[in-house]
Tab-separated table of C-alpha atoms in Angstrom:
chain	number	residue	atom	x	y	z
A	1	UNK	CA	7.087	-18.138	-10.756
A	2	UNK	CA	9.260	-15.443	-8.726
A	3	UNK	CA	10.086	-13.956	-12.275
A	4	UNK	CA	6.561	-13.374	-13.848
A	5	UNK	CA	5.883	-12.340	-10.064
A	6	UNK	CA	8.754	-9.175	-10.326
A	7	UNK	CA	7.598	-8.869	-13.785
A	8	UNK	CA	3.803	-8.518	-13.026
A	9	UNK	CA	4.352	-6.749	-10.282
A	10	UNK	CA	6.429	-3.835	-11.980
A	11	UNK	CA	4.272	-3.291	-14.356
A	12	UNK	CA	1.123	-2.534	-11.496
A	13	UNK	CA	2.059	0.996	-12.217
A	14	UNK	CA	2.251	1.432	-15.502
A	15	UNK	CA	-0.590	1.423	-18.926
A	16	UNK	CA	-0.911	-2.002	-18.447
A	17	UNK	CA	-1.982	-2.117	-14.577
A	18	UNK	CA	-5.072	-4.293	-14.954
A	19	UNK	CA	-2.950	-7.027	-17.091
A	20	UNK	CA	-0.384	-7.024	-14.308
A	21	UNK	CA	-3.162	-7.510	-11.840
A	22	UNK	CA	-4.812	-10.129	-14.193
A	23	UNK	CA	-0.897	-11.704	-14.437
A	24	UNK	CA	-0.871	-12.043	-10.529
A	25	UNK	CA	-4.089	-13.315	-10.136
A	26	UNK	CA	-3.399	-16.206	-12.635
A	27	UNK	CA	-0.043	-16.822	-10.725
A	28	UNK	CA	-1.981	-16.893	-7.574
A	29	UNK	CA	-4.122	-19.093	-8.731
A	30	UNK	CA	-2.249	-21.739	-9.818
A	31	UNK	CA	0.195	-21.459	-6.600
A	32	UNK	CA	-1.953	-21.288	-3.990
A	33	UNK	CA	-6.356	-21.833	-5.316
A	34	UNK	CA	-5.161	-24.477	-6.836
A	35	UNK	CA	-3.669	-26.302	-3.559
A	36	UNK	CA	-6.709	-25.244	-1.368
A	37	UNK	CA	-8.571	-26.991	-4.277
A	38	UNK	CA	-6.760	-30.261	-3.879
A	39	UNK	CA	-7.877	-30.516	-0.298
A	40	UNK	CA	-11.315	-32.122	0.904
A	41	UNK	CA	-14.129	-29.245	0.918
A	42	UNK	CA	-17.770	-29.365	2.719
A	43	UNK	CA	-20.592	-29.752	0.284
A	44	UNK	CA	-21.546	-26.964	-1.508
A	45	UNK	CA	-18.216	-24.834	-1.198
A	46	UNK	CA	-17.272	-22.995	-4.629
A	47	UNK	CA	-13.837	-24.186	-5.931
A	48	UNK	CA	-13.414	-21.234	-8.033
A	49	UNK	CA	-15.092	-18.209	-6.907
A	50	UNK	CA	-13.668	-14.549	-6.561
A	51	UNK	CA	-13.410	-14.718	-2.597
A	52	UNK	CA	-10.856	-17.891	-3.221
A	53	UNK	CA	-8.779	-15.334	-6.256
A	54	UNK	CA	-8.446	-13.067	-3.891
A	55	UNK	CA	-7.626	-14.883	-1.110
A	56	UNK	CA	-4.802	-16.817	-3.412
A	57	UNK	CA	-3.901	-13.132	-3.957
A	58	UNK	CA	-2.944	-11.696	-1.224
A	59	UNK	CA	-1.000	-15.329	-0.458
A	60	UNK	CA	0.909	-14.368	-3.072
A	61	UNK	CA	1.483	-11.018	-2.671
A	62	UNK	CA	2.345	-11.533	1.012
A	63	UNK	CA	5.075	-14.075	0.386
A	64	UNK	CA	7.120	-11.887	-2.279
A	65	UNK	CA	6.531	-8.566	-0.376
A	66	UNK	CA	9.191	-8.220	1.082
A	67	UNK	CA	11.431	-9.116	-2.053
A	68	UNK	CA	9.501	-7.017	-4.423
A	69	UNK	CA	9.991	-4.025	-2.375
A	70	UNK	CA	13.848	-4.423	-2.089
A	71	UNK	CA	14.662	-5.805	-5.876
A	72	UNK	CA	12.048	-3.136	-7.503
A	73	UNK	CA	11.031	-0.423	-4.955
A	74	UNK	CA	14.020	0.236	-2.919
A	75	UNK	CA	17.166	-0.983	-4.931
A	76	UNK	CA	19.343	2.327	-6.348
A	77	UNK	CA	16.294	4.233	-4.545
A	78	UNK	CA	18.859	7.396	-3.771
A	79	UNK	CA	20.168	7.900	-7.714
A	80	UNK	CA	16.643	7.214	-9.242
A	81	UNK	CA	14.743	10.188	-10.705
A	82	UNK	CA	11.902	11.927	-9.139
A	83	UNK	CA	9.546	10.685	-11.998
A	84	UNK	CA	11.096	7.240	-11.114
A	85	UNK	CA	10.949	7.169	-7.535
A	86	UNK	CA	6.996	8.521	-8.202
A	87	UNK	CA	6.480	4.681	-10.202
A	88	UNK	CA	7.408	3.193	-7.805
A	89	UNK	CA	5.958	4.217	-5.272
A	90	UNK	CA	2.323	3.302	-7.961
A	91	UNK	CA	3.976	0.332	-7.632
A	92	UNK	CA	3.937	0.195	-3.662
A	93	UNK	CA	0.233	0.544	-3.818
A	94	UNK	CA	-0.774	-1.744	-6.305
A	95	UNK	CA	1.074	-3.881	-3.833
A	96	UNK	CA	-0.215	-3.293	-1.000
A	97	UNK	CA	-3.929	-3.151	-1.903
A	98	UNK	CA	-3.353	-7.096	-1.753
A	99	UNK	CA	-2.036	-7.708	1.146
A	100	UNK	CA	-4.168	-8.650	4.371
A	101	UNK	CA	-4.590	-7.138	7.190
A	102	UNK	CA	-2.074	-9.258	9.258
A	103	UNK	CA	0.617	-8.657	6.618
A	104	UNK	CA	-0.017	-5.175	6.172
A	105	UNK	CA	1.090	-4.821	9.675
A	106	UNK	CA	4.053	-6.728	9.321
A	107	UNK	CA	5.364	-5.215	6.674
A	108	UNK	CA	4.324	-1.667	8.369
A	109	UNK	CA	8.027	-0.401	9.197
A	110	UNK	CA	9.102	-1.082	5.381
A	111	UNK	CA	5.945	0.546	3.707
A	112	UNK	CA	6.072	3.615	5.735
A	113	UNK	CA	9.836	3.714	5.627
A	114	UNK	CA	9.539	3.675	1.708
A	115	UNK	CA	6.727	6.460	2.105
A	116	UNK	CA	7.564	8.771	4.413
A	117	UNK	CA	11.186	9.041	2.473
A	118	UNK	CA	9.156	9.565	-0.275
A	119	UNK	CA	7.223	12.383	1.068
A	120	UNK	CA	10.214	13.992	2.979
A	121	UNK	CA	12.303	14.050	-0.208
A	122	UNK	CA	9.979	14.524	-2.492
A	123	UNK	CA	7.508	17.157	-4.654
A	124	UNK	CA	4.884	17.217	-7.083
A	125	UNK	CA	4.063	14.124	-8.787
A	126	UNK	CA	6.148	12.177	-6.053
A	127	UNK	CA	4.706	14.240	-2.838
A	128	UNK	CA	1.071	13.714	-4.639
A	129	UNK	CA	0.831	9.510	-5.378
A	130	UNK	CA	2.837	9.157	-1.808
A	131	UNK	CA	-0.052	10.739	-0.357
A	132	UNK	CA	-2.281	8.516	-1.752
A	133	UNK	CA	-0.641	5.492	-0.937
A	134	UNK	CA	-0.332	6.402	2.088
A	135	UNK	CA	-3.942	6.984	2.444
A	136	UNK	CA	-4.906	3.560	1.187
A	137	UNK	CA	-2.564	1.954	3.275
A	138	UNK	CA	-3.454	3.428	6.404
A	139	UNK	CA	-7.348	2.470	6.012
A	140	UNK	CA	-5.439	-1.352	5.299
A	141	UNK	CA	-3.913	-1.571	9.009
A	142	UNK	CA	-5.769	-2.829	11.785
A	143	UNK	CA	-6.323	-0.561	14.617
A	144	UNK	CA	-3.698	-1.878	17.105
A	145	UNK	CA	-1.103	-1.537	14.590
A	146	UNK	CA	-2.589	2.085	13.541
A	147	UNK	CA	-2.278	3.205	17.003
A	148	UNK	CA	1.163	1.949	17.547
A	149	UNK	CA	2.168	3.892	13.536
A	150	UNK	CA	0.028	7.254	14.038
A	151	UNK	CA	2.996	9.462	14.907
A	152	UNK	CA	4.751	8.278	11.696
A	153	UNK	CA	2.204	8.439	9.273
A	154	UNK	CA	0.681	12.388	11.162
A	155	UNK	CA	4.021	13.573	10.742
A	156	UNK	CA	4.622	12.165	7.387
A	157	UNK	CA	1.394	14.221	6.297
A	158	UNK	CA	1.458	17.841	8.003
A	159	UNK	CA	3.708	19.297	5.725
A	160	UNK	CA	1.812	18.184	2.517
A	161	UNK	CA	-1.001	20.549	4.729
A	162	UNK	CA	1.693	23.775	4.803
A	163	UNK	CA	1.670	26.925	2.076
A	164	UNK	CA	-1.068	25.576	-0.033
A	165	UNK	CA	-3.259	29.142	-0.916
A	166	UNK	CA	-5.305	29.859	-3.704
A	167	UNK	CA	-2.378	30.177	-6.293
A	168	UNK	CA	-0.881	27.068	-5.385
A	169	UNK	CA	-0.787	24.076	-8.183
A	170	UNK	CA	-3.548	21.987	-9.389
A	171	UNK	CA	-1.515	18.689	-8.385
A	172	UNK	CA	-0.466	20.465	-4.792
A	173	UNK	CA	-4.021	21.413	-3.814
A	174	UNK	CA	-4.823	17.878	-4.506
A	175	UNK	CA	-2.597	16.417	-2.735
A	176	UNK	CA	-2.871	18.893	0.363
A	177	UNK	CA	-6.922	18.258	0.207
A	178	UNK	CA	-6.214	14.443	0.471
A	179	UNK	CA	-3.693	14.674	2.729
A	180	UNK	CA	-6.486	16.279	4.820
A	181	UNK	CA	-8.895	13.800	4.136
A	182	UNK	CA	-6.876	11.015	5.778
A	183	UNK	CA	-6.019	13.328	8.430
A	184	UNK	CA	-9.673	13.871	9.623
A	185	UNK	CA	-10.289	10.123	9.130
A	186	UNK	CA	-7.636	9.598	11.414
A	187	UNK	CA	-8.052	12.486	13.896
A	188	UNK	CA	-11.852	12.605	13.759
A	189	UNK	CA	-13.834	9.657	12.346
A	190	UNK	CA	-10.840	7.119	14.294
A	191	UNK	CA	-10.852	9.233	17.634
A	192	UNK	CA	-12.543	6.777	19.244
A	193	UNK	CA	-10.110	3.951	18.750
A	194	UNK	CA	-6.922	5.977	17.702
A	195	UNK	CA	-7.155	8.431	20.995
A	196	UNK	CA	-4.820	6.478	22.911
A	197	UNK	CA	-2.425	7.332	20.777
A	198	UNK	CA	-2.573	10.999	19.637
A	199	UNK	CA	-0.064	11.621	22.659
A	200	UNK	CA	2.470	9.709	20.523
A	201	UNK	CA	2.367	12.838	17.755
A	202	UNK	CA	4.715	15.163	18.168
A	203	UNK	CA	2.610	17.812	16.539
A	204	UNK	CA	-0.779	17.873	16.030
A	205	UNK	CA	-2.366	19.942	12.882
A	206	UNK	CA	-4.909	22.424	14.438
């Protein structure tokens, strides 16, 4: 199972993404729907519905996390290619789009290690899907554990934010206009709950 799990799971970035997802799901399944199945249910509970898929899911996806992101994400990280480092990252957030809330946290120092290297080192392509990983992972953590990862994640973004005028690339204005998407969400829709900890960021974008 831990093979056609690394195998699956490479491929989330890739042509075949919704096979890979299909692959996991059917791997799920059998690991973990199958075992909640087994045990004695009230009357009228669904043994096979979506809700239970995705539940067996993010089991899955939880358990091997950690693995996946050293033995396919992280290993030779420094001598692999920009265009490289950019598929994985795809990679990180096909990952992490299954993971729940409580294990999203968890695994909050590794993800936003991974991404914020990512961001720091990289450009085009790689500076644009760390973004929006980045984005959908941050929406992912629950607000305690926002609060305590604000400064890292602010920071990460401001300079995707910096020298972006009129003449700048397609892909850069992108990435700079969803880069300042998540930064309202978090500075302005969040305030209320994430206010605590704006005196954590260093810097603040005006």
């Amino acid at each position: 199972a831990q093979s056609l799990v690394e195998r699956f799971a490479s491929e989330l970035a890739g042509p075949r993404s919704d096979e890979a997802r299909l692959g996991l799901q059917m791997v799920a399944f059998h690991a973990y729907a199958r075992e909640a199945e087994d045990r004695p249910k009230k009357k009228g509970t669904p043994s096979r519905g979506a809700r239970e898929k995705e539940e067996a899911l993010r089991s899955l996806v939880g358990e091997h996390f950690l693995r996946l992101m050293a033995e396919i994400i992280q290993v030779n990280w420094k001598h692999a290619s920009s265009a490289e480092k950019a598929r994985r990252v795809r990679v990180v957030k096909g990952l992490v789009e299954h993971l729940s809330a409580s294990d999203a946290a968890k695994y909050a120092h590794k993800v936003l290690g991974v991404l914020s290297a990512a961001l720091d080192e990289g450009s085009g392509e790689l500076s644009a899907v760390s973004v929006t990983a980045l984005s959908c992972y941050a929406r992912l953590l629950p607000e305690e554990s926002l609060r305590r990862h604000l400064a890292v994640v602010v920071t990460a973004l401001v300079p995707c934010l910096q020298e972006v005028g009129d003449g700048a690339a397609t892909l850069k204005r992108a990435m700079a206009k969803r880069a300042s998407e998540l930064l309202h969400w978090l500075l302005v829709e969040r305030r209320a709950v994430l206010g605590p900890a704006f005196a954590s960021v260093p810097r603040l974008p005006d």
